[in-house]
Amino acid sequence: MTINEFLTTGQAWWVTFLILGCVILVVSATSAFVGWAVRDGADRRALILFPAIFVLWGGGALATSLTLVLEFTWFLPFALFPIILGSAMSFLPVVAGVLARVPVHWMIGLQTYRVLGGLFLYPYMAEGILTPGFSWPAGVGDVLTGLAAPFVAIAVLRDPEGARRIFYAWTAFGILDLIVAPLSAAIWSFGVGGQDMTFAVTAIPLFLGPPFGILIHIMTWRAFELQRRQSDLTASSARSAPAE
């Protein structure tokens, strides 16, 4: 049995619904974050820019996964393009303005969705479809990142400066996991004997997996640093202001 055949069986129908639900969740949450950040007069172009990008990206990934068979060996450009483009866009004034205002702990908490990476363990443990060399790195790393996200978010909310090292370590681990997972998939040929991927598995490498996860990590890091810089400037101005 291949991974695609497994996902069409009655016992695995819920995997498809979980993936679809997760796509809707992350797009909706990201749009809500942007809406909150510009609620009091910031650059409202972001209200169009961010949702449009994520809707087109997420919708395109789902449409691609429904209509095409994506070989794992050539999905890399699809994964890298949004990461590179999104990272570059984070320096645009309209995007940087949002990142300077959106609560960082919200963005950290969004990564809780990564616990769904544990889905990769189920086909391996239940049916032996996926290889352990791929399932364990992909599943365990995602679950650990997702489980840690709420705790890191709370730590940053309470004391951003004091939690700085924890935030950096969690970010590095989360990004490293999303790099190791596709590399292990390439090394272990993804599944038994190597398999092409169709819906719903394709939606993961095209959107939910490394592309979105790494980009959100980068955006969160940018937001953390921008807000930290603002806090330092505010504190410096307060110290230099003459006493009345």
PDB file of C-alpha atoms in Angstrom:
ATOM      1  CA  MET A   1       0.000   0.000   0.000  1.00  0.00           C
ATOM      2  CA  THR A   2       1.272   3.483  -0.902  1.00  0.00           C
ATOM      3  CA  ILE A   3       0.747   6.598   1.179  1.00  0.00           C
ATOM      4  CA  ASN A   4      -1.825   7.887  -1.301  1.00  0.00           C
ATOM      5  CA  GLU A   5      -3.755   4.605  -1.252  1.00  0.00           C
ATOM      6  CA  PHE A   6      -3.667   4.685   2.531  1.00  0.00           C
ATOM      7  CA  LEU A   7      -5.135   8.196   2.634  1.00  0.00           C
ATOM      8  CA  THR A   8      -8.106   7.082   0.533  1.00  0.00           C
ATOM      9  CA  THR A   9      -9.068   4.313   2.946  1.00  0.00           C
ATOM     10  CA  GLY A  10     -11.946   4.797   5.364  1.00  0.00           C
ATOM     11  CA  GLN A  11      -9.666   4.756   8.392  1.00  0.00           C
ATOM     12  CA  ALA A  12      -7.586   7.688   7.161  1.00  0.00           C
ATOM     13  CA  TRP A  13     -10.268  10.080   5.879  1.00  0.00           C
ATOM     14  CA  TRP A  14      -9.704  12.279   8.942  1.00  0.00           C
ATOM     15  CA  VAL A  15      -6.156  13.090   7.801  1.00  0.00           C
ATOM     16  CA  THR A  16      -7.496  15.015   4.818  1.00  0.00           C
ATOM     17  CA  PHE A  17      -9.920  16.982   6.979  1.00  0.00           C
ATOM     18  CA  LEU A  18      -7.191  17.806   9.491  1.00  0.00           C
ATOM     19  CA  ILE A  19      -4.928  19.149   6.755  1.00  0.00           C
ATOM     20  CA  LEU A  20      -7.732  21.213   5.206  1.00  0.00           C
ATOM     21  CA  GLY A  21      -8.737  22.520   8.619  1.00  0.00           C
ATOM     22  CA  CYS A  22      -5.154  23.450   9.431  1.00  0.00           C
ATOM     23  CA  VAL A  23      -4.782  25.401   6.172  1.00  0.00           C
ATOM     24  CA  ILE A  24      -7.952  27.349   6.952  1.00  0.00           C
ATOM     25  CA  LEU A  25      -6.819  27.923  10.537  1.00  0.00           C
ATOM     26  CA  VAL A  26      -3.382  29.337   9.757  1.00  0.00           C
ATOM     27  CA  VAL A  27      -4.683  31.581   6.958  1.00  0.00           C
ATOM     28  CA  SER A  28      -7.500  32.900   9.157  1.00  0.00           C
ATOM     29  CA  ALA A  29      -5.239  33.398  12.175  1.00  0.00           C
ATOM     30  CA  THR A  30      -2.590  35.226  10.159  1.00  0.00           C
ATOM     31  CA  SER A  31      -5.214  37.521   8.624  1.00  0.00           C
ATOM     32  CA  ALA A  32      -6.658  38.204  12.086  1.00  0.00           C
ATOM     33  CA  PHE A  33      -3.201  39.092  13.426  1.00  0.00           C
ATOM     34  CA  VAL A  34      -2.724  41.603  10.617  1.00  0.00           C
ATOM     35  CA  GLY A  35      -6.174  43.079  11.193  1.00  0.00           C
ATOM     36  CA  TRP A  36      -5.392  43.593  14.866  1.00  0.00           C
ATOM     37  CA  ALA A  37      -2.024  45.203  14.084  1.00  0.00           C
ATOM     38  CA  VAL A  38      -3.569  47.851  11.788  1.00  0.00           C
ATOM     39  CA  ARG A  39      -6.749  48.400  13.807  1.00  0.00           C
ATOM     40  CA  ASP A  40      -5.860  51.966  14.853  1.00  0.00           C
ATOM     41  CA  GLY A  41      -4.663  53.611  11.692  1.00  0.00           C
ATOM     42  CA  ALA A  42      -1.512  51.784  10.609  1.00  0.00           C
ATOM     43  CA  ASP A  43      -0.937  51.087   6.922  1.00  0.00           C
ATOM     44  CA  ARG A  44      -4.181  49.390   5.925  1.00  0.00           C
ATOM     45  CA  ARG A  45      -2.716  48.109   2.678  1.00  0.00           C
ATOM     46  CA  ALA A  46      -1.601  45.204   4.826  1.00  0.00           C
ATOM     47  CA  LEU A  47      -5.262  44.179   5.204  1.00  0.00           C
ATOM     48  CA  ILE A  48      -5.252  43.340   1.518  1.00  0.00           C
ATOM     49  CA  LEU A  49      -1.646  42.255   1.072  1.00  0.00           C
ATOM     50  CA  PHE A  50      -1.323  39.604   3.784  1.00  0.00           C
ATOM     51  CA  PRO A  51      -4.651  37.787   3.329  1.00  0.00           C
ATOM     52  CA  ALA A  52      -4.260  37.843  -0.453  1.00  0.00           C
ATOM     53  CA  ILE A  53      -0.806  36.278  -0.261  1.00  0.00           C
ATOM     54  CA  PHE A  54      -1.816  33.532   2.143  1.00  0.00           C
ATOM     55  CA  VAL A  55      -5.121  32.769   0.409  1.00  0.00           C
ATOM     56  CA  LEU A  56      -3.428  32.522  -2.989  1.00  0.00           C
ATOM     57  CA  TRP A  57      -0.552  30.510  -1.549  1.00  0.00           C
ATOM     58  CA  GLY A  58      -2.681  28.117   0.491  1.00  0.00           C
ATOM     59  CA  GLY A  59      -5.318  27.836  -2.219  1.00  0.00           C
ATOM     60  CA  GLY A  60      -2.667  27.270  -4.853  1.00  0.00           C
ATOM     61  CA  ALA A  61      -1.083  24.505  -2.787  1.00  0.00           C
ATOM     62  CA  LEU A  62      -4.420  22.761  -2.343  1.00  0.00           C
ATOM     63  CA  ALA A  63      -5.330  23.194  -6.011  1.00  0.00           C
ATOM     64  CA  THR A  64      -1.959  21.813  -7.065  1.00  0.00           C
ATOM     65  CA  SER A  65      -2.327  18.850  -4.761  1.00  0.00           C
ATOM     66  CA  LEU A  66      -5.759  18.092  -6.211  1.00  0.00           C
ATOM     67  CA  THR A  67      -4.751  18.287  -9.853  1.00  0.00           C
ATOM     68  CA  LEU A  68      -1.119  17.232 -10.078  1.00  0.00           C
ATOM     69  CA  VAL A  69       1.183  14.525  -8.832  1.00  0.00           C
ATOM     70  CA  LEU A  70       4.159  16.249  -7.264  1.00  0.00           C
ATOM     71  CA  GLU A  71       7.368  14.269  -7.163  1.00  0.00           C
ATOM     72  CA  PHE A  72       9.236  14.930  -3.968  1.00  0.00           C
ATOM     73  CA  THR A  73      12.510  15.446  -5.812  1.00  0.00           C
ATOM     74  CA  TRP A  74      11.289  18.613  -7.519  1.00  0.00           C
ATOM     75  CA  PHE A  75       9.054  20.226  -4.908  1.00  0.00           C
ATOM     76  CA  LEU A  76      12.063  22.191  -3.550  1.00  0.00           C
ATOM     77  CA  PRO A  77      11.589  25.304  -5.756  1.00  0.00           C
ATOM     78  CA  PHE A  78       7.939  25.480  -4.682  1.00  0.00           C
ATOM     79  CA  ALA A  79       9.031  25.407  -1.044  1.00  0.00           C
ATOM     80  CA  LEU A  80      11.942  27.840  -1.315  1.00  0.00           C
ATOM     81  CA  PHE A  81      10.231  30.559  -3.357  1.00  0.00           C
ATOM     82  CA  PRO A  82       7.696  31.701  -0.720  1.00  0.00           C
ATOM     83  CA  ILE A  83      10.344  31.555   2.016  1.00  0.00           C
ATOM     84  CA  ILE A  84      12.763  33.754   0.071  1.00  0.00           C
ATOM     85  CA  LEU A  85      10.052  36.120  -1.179  1.00  0.00           C
ATOM     86  CA  GLY A  86       8.391  36.418   2.221  1.00  0.00           C
ATOM     87  CA  SER A  87      11.696  37.028   3.996  1.00  0.00           C
ATOM     88  CA  ALA A  88      12.551  39.807   1.540  1.00  0.00           C
ATOM     89  CA  MET A  89       9.082  41.333   1.895  1.00  0.00           C
ATOM     90  CA  SER A  90       9.516  41.521   5.669  1.00  0.00           C
ATOM     91  CA  PHE A  91      11.788  44.512   5.052  1.00  0.00           C
ATOM     92  CA  LEU A  92       9.116  46.428   3.105  1.00  0.00           C
ATOM     93  CA  PRO A  93       7.671  49.301   5.167  1.00  0.00           C
ATOM     94  CA  VAL A  94       4.100  47.984   4.966  1.00  0.00           C
ATOM     95  CA  VAL A  95       5.145  44.534   6.193  1.00  0.00           C
ATOM     96  CA  ALA A  96       7.678  45.777   8.743  1.00  0.00           C
ATOM     97  CA  GLY A  97       4.995  48.090  10.118  1.00  0.00           C
ATOM     98  CA  VAL A  98       2.743  45.124  10.827  1.00  0.00           C
ATOM     99  CA  LEU A  99       5.573  43.089  12.349  1.00  0.00           C
ATOM    100  CA  ALA A 100       6.441  45.990  14.633  1.00  0.00           C
ATOM    101  CA  ARG A 101       2.906  45.941  16.054  1.00  0.00           C
ATOM    102  CA  VAL A 102       1.565  42.392  16.017  1.00  0.00           C
ATOM    103  CA  PRO A 103       1.967  40.601  19.381  1.00  0.00           C
ATOM    104  CA  VAL A 104       4.967  38.301  19.067  1.00  0.00           C
ATOM    105  CA  HIS A 105       3.493  35.763  21.467  1.00  0.00           C
ATOM    106  CA  TRP A 106       0.533  35.336  19.100  1.00  0.00           C
ATOM    107  CA  MET A 107       2.877  34.452  16.250  1.00  0.00           C
ATOM    108  CA  ILE A 108       4.773  32.031  18.470  1.00  0.00           C
ATOM    109  CA  GLY A 109       1.534  30.424  19.617  1.00  0.00           C
ATOM    110  CA  LEU A 110       0.449  29.921  16.008  1.00  0.00           C
ATOM    111  CA  GLN A 111       3.216  27.337  15.675  1.00  0.00           C
ATOM    112  CA  THR A 112       1.213  25.076  17.970  1.00  0.00           C
ATOM    113  CA  TYR A 113      -0.305  23.702  14.750  1.00  0.00           C
ATOM    114  CA  ARG A 114       2.987  21.858  14.280  1.00  0.00           C
ATOM    115  CA  VAL A 115       1.770  19.131  16.649  1.00  0.00           C
ATOM    116  CA  LEU A 116      -0.114  17.846  13.595  1.00  0.00           C
ATOM    117  CA  GLY A 117       3.291  16.720  12.322  1.00  0.00           C
ATOM    118  CA  GLY A 118       2.650  13.707  14.510  1.00  0.00           C
ATOM    119  CA  LEU A 119       0.440  12.509  11.647  1.00  0.00           C
ATOM    120  CA  PHE A 120       3.608  11.281   9.959  1.00  0.00           C
ATOM    121  CA  LEU A 121       4.063   8.748  12.734  1.00  0.00           C
ATOM    122  CA  TYR A 122       0.639   7.181  12.247  1.00  0.00           C
ATOM    123  CA  PRO A 123       1.127   5.689   8.746  1.00  0.00           C
ATOM    124  CA  TYR A 124       4.498   4.306   9.837  1.00  0.00           C
ATOM    125  CA  MET A 125       3.391   2.863  13.161  1.00  0.00           C
ATOM    126  CA  ALA A 126      -0.024   1.626  11.973  1.00  0.00           C
ATOM    127  CA  GLU A 127       0.749   0.326   8.492  1.00  0.00           C
ATOM    128  CA  GLY A 128       4.510   0.554   7.990  1.00  0.00           C
ATOM    129  CA  ILE A 129       3.938   2.711   4.921  1.00  0.00           C
ATOM    130  CA  LEU A 130       6.434   5.472   5.681  1.00  0.00           C
ATOM    131  CA  THR A 131      10.032   4.725   6.550  1.00  0.00           C
ATOM    132  CA  PRO A 132      11.234   5.334  10.132  1.00  0.00           C
ATOM    133  CA  GLY A 133      14.083   7.461   8.782  1.00  0.00           C
ATOM    134  CA  PHE A 134      11.510   9.990   7.606  1.00  0.00           C
ATOM    135  CA  SER A 135       8.630   9.504  10.041  1.00  0.00           C
ATOM    136  CA  TRP A 136      10.545   9.966  13.278  1.00  0.00           C
ATOM    137  CA  PRO A 137      12.434  13.186  12.367  1.00  0.00           C
ATOM    138  CA  ALA A 138       9.379  14.695  10.675  1.00  0.00           C
ATOM    139  CA  GLY A 139       6.907  13.702  13.360  1.00  0.00           C
ATOM    140  CA  VAL A 140       8.805  14.082  16.622  1.00  0.00           C
ATOM    141  CA  GLY A 141      10.499  17.381  15.741  1.00  0.00           C
ATOM    142  CA  ASP A 142       7.208  18.982  14.733  1.00  0.00           C
ATOM    143  CA  VAL A 143       5.404  17.727  17.828  1.00  0.00           C
ATOM    144  CA  LEU A 144       8.138  19.049  20.138  1.00  0.00           C
ATOM    145  CA  THR A 145       8.089  22.443  18.416  1.00  0.00           C
ATOM    146  CA  GLY A 146       4.305  22.640  18.609  1.00  0.00           C
ATOM    147  CA  LEU A 147       4.113  21.547  22.241  1.00  0.00           C
ATOM    148  CA  ALA A 148       6.779  24.070  23.257  1.00  0.00           C
ATOM    149  CA  ALA A 149       5.142  26.961  21.383  1.00  0.00           C
ATOM    150  CA  PRO A 150       2.580  27.956  24.073  1.00  0.00           C
ATOM    151  CA  PHE A 151       5.229  27.905  26.802  1.00  0.00           C
ATOM    152  CA  VAL A 152       7.652  30.006  24.747  1.00  0.00           C
ATOM    153  CA  ALA A 153       4.803  32.400  23.923  1.00  0.00           C
ATOM    154  CA  ILE A 154       3.952  32.841  27.615  1.00  0.00           C
ATOM    155  CA  ALA A 155       7.620  33.377  28.503  1.00  0.00           C
ATOM    156  CA  VAL A 156       8.006  36.060  25.823  1.00  0.00           C
ATOM    157  CA  LEU A 157       4.758  37.727  26.891  1.00  0.00           C
ATOM    158  CA  ARG A 158       5.872  37.946  30.526  1.00  0.00           C
ATOM    159  CA  ASP A 159       9.489  38.990  29.967  1.00  0.00           C
ATOM    160  CA  PRO A 160      10.606  39.492  26.341  1.00  0.00           C
ATOM    161  CA  GLU A 161      14.193  40.312  27.222  1.00  0.00           C
ATOM    162  CA  GLY A 162      14.531  37.575  29.811  1.00  0.00           C
ATOM    163  CA  ALA A 163      13.058  34.990  27.429  1.00  0.00           C
ATOM    164  CA  ARG A 164      15.243  36.066  24.526  1.00  0.00           C
ATOM    165  CA  ARG A 165      17.573  33.048  24.644  1.00  0.00           C
ATOM    166  CA  ILE A 166      14.649  30.654  24.999  1.00  0.00           C
ATOM    167  CA  PHE A 167      12.977  32.255  21.988  1.00  0.00           C
ATOM    168  CA  TYR A 168      16.158  32.070  19.907  1.00  0.00           C
ATOM    169  CA  ALA A 169      16.735  28.410  20.825  1.00  0.00           C
ATOM    170  CA  TRP A 170      13.132  27.453  20.055  1.00  0.00           C
ATOM    171  CA  THR A 171      13.269  29.302  16.726  1.00  0.00           C
ATOM    172  CA  ALA A 172      16.523  27.601  15.732  1.00  0.00           C
ATOM    173  CA  PHE A 173      15.154  24.177  16.684  1.00  0.00           C
ATOM    174  CA  GLY A 174      11.918  24.771  14.781  1.00  0.00           C
ATOM    175  CA  ILE A 175      13.709  25.846  11.612  1.00  0.00           C
ATOM    176  CA  LEU A 176      16.261  23.031  11.872  1.00  0.00           C
ATOM    177  CA  ASP A 177      13.449  20.499  12.189  1.00  0.00           C
ATOM    178  CA  LEU A 178      11.827  21.831   9.017  1.00  0.00           C
ATOM    179  CA  ILE A 179      15.148  21.478   7.184  1.00  0.00           C
ATOM    180  CA  VAL A 180      15.914  17.990   8.499  1.00  0.00           C
ATOM    181  CA  ALA A 181      12.457  16.617   7.636  1.00  0.00           C
ATOM    182  CA  PRO A 182      12.654  17.138   3.842  1.00  0.00           C
ATOM    183  CA  LEU A 183      16.301  16.080   3.804  1.00  0.00           C
ATOM    184  CA  SER A 184      15.443  12.836   5.575  1.00  0.00           C
ATOM    185  CA  ALA A 185      12.564  12.362   3.160  1.00  0.00           C
ATOM    186  CA  ALA A 186      14.947  12.711   0.218  1.00  0.00           C
ATOM    187  CA  ILE A 187      17.473  10.338   1.782  1.00  0.00           C
ATOM    188  CA  TRP A 188      14.865   7.728   2.666  1.00  0.00           C
ATOM    189  CA  SER A 189      12.886   8.224  -0.581  1.00  0.00           C
ATOM    190  CA  PHE A 190       9.924   9.473   1.472  1.00  0.00           C
ATOM    191  CA  GLY A 191       8.094   6.175   1.645  1.00  0.00           C
ATOM    192  CA  VAL A 192       8.520   2.541   0.748  1.00  0.00           C
ATOM    193  CA  GLY A 193      10.449   2.409  -2.471  1.00  0.00           C
ATOM    194  CA  GLY A 194       9.877   6.117  -3.112  1.00  0.00           C
ATOM    195  CA  GLN A 195       6.423   7.491  -3.803  1.00  0.00           C
ATOM    196  CA  ASP A 196       4.865  10.374  -5.647  1.00  0.00           C
ATOM    197  CA  MET A 197       2.691  12.581  -3.493  1.00  0.00           C
ATOM    198  CA  THR A 198      -0.839  13.728  -4.195  1.00  0.00           C
ATOM    199  CA  PHE A 199      -3.543  15.325  -2.079  1.00  0.00           C
ATOM    200  CA  ALA A 200      -3.538  15.644   0.854  1.00  0.00           C
ATOM    201  CA  VAL A 201       0.156  14.938   1.415  1.00  0.00           C
ATOM    202  CA  THR A 202       1.265  17.447  -1.218  1.00  0.00           C
ATOM    203  CA  ALA A 203      -0.338  20.316   0.711  1.00  0.00           C
ATOM    204  CA  ILE A 204       2.224  19.768   3.473  1.00  0.00           C
ATOM    205  CA  PRO A 205       5.480  20.398   1.536  1.00  0.00           C
ATOM    206  CA  LEU A 206       3.834  23.108  -0.566  1.00  0.00           C
ATOM    207  CA  PHE A 207       2.335  25.071   2.324  1.00  0.00           C
ATOM    208  CA  LEU A 208       1.885  23.742   5.851  1.00  0.00           C
ATOM    209  CA  GLY A 209       5.308  22.175   6.269  1.00  0.00           C
ATOM    210  CA  PRO A 210       8.676  23.831   5.625  1.00  0.00           C
ATOM    211  CA  PRO A 211       7.423  26.810   3.553  1.00  0.00           C
ATOM    212  CA  PHE A 212       4.889  28.223   6.016  1.00  0.00           C
ATOM    213  CA  GLY A 213       6.657  27.001   9.147  1.00  0.00           C
ATOM    214  CA  ILE A 214      10.044  28.490   8.267  1.00  0.00           C
ATOM    215  CA  LEU A 215       8.510  31.726   6.991  1.00  0.00           C
ATOM    216  CA  ILE A 216       6.492  32.213  10.182  1.00  0.00           C
ATOM    217  CA  HIS A 217       9.636  31.546  12.229  1.00  0.00           C
ATOM    218  CA  ILE A 218      11.495  34.207  10.229  1.00  0.00           C
ATOM    219  CA  MET A 219       8.612  36.683  10.452  1.00  0.00           C
ATOM    220  CA  THR A 220       8.334  36.075  14.205  1.00  0.00           C
ATOM    221  CA  TRP A 221      12.053  36.656  14.651  1.00  0.00           C
ATOM    222  CA  ARG A 222      11.795  39.893  12.642  1.00  0.00           C
ATOM    223  CA  ALA A 223       8.841  41.028  14.756  1.00  0.00           C
ATOM    224  CA  PHE A 224      10.705  40.202  17.967  1.00  0.00           C
ATOM    225  CA  GLU A 225      13.785  42.171  16.919  1.00  0.00           C
ATOM    226  CA  LEU A 226      11.805  45.156  15.599  1.00  0.00           C
ATOM    227  CA  GLN A 227       9.805  45.420  18.804  1.00  0.00           C
ATOM    228  CA  ARG A 228      12.899  44.908  20.927  1.00  0.00           C
ATOM    229  CA  ARG A 229      14.598  47.741  19.074  1.00  0.00           C
ATOM    230  CA  GLN A 230      11.562  49.966  19.586  1.00  0.00           C
ATOM    231  CA  SER A 231      11.556  49.140  23.286  1.00  0.00           C
ATOM    232  CA  ASP A 232      15.247  50.011  23.583  1.00  0.00           C
ATOM    233  CA  LEU A 233      14.702  53.339  21.790  1.00  0.00           C
ATOM    234  CA  THR A 234      11.758  54.180  24.028  1.00  0.00           C
ATOM    235  CA  ALA A 235      13.753  53.355  27.150  1.00  0.00           C
ATOM    236  CA  SER A 236      16.716  55.383  25.895  1.00  0.00           C
ATOM    237  CA  SER A 237      14.496  58.383  25.154  1.00  0.00           C
ATOM    238  CA  ALA A 238      12.933  58.154  28.592  1.00  0.00           C
ATOM    239  CA  ARG A 239      16.348  58.143  30.259  1.00  0.00           C
ATOM    240  CA  SER A 240      17.612  61.102  28.244  1.00  0.00           C
ATOM    241  CA  ALA A 241      14.477  63.209  28.735  1.00  0.00           C
ATOM    242  CA  PRO A 242      15.055  66.075  31.212  1.00  0.00           C
ATOM    243  CA  ALA A 243      13.279  65.696  34.519  1.00  0.00           C
ATOM    244  CA  GLU A 244      10.432  68.148  35.053  1.00  0.00           C
TER     245      GLU A 244
END
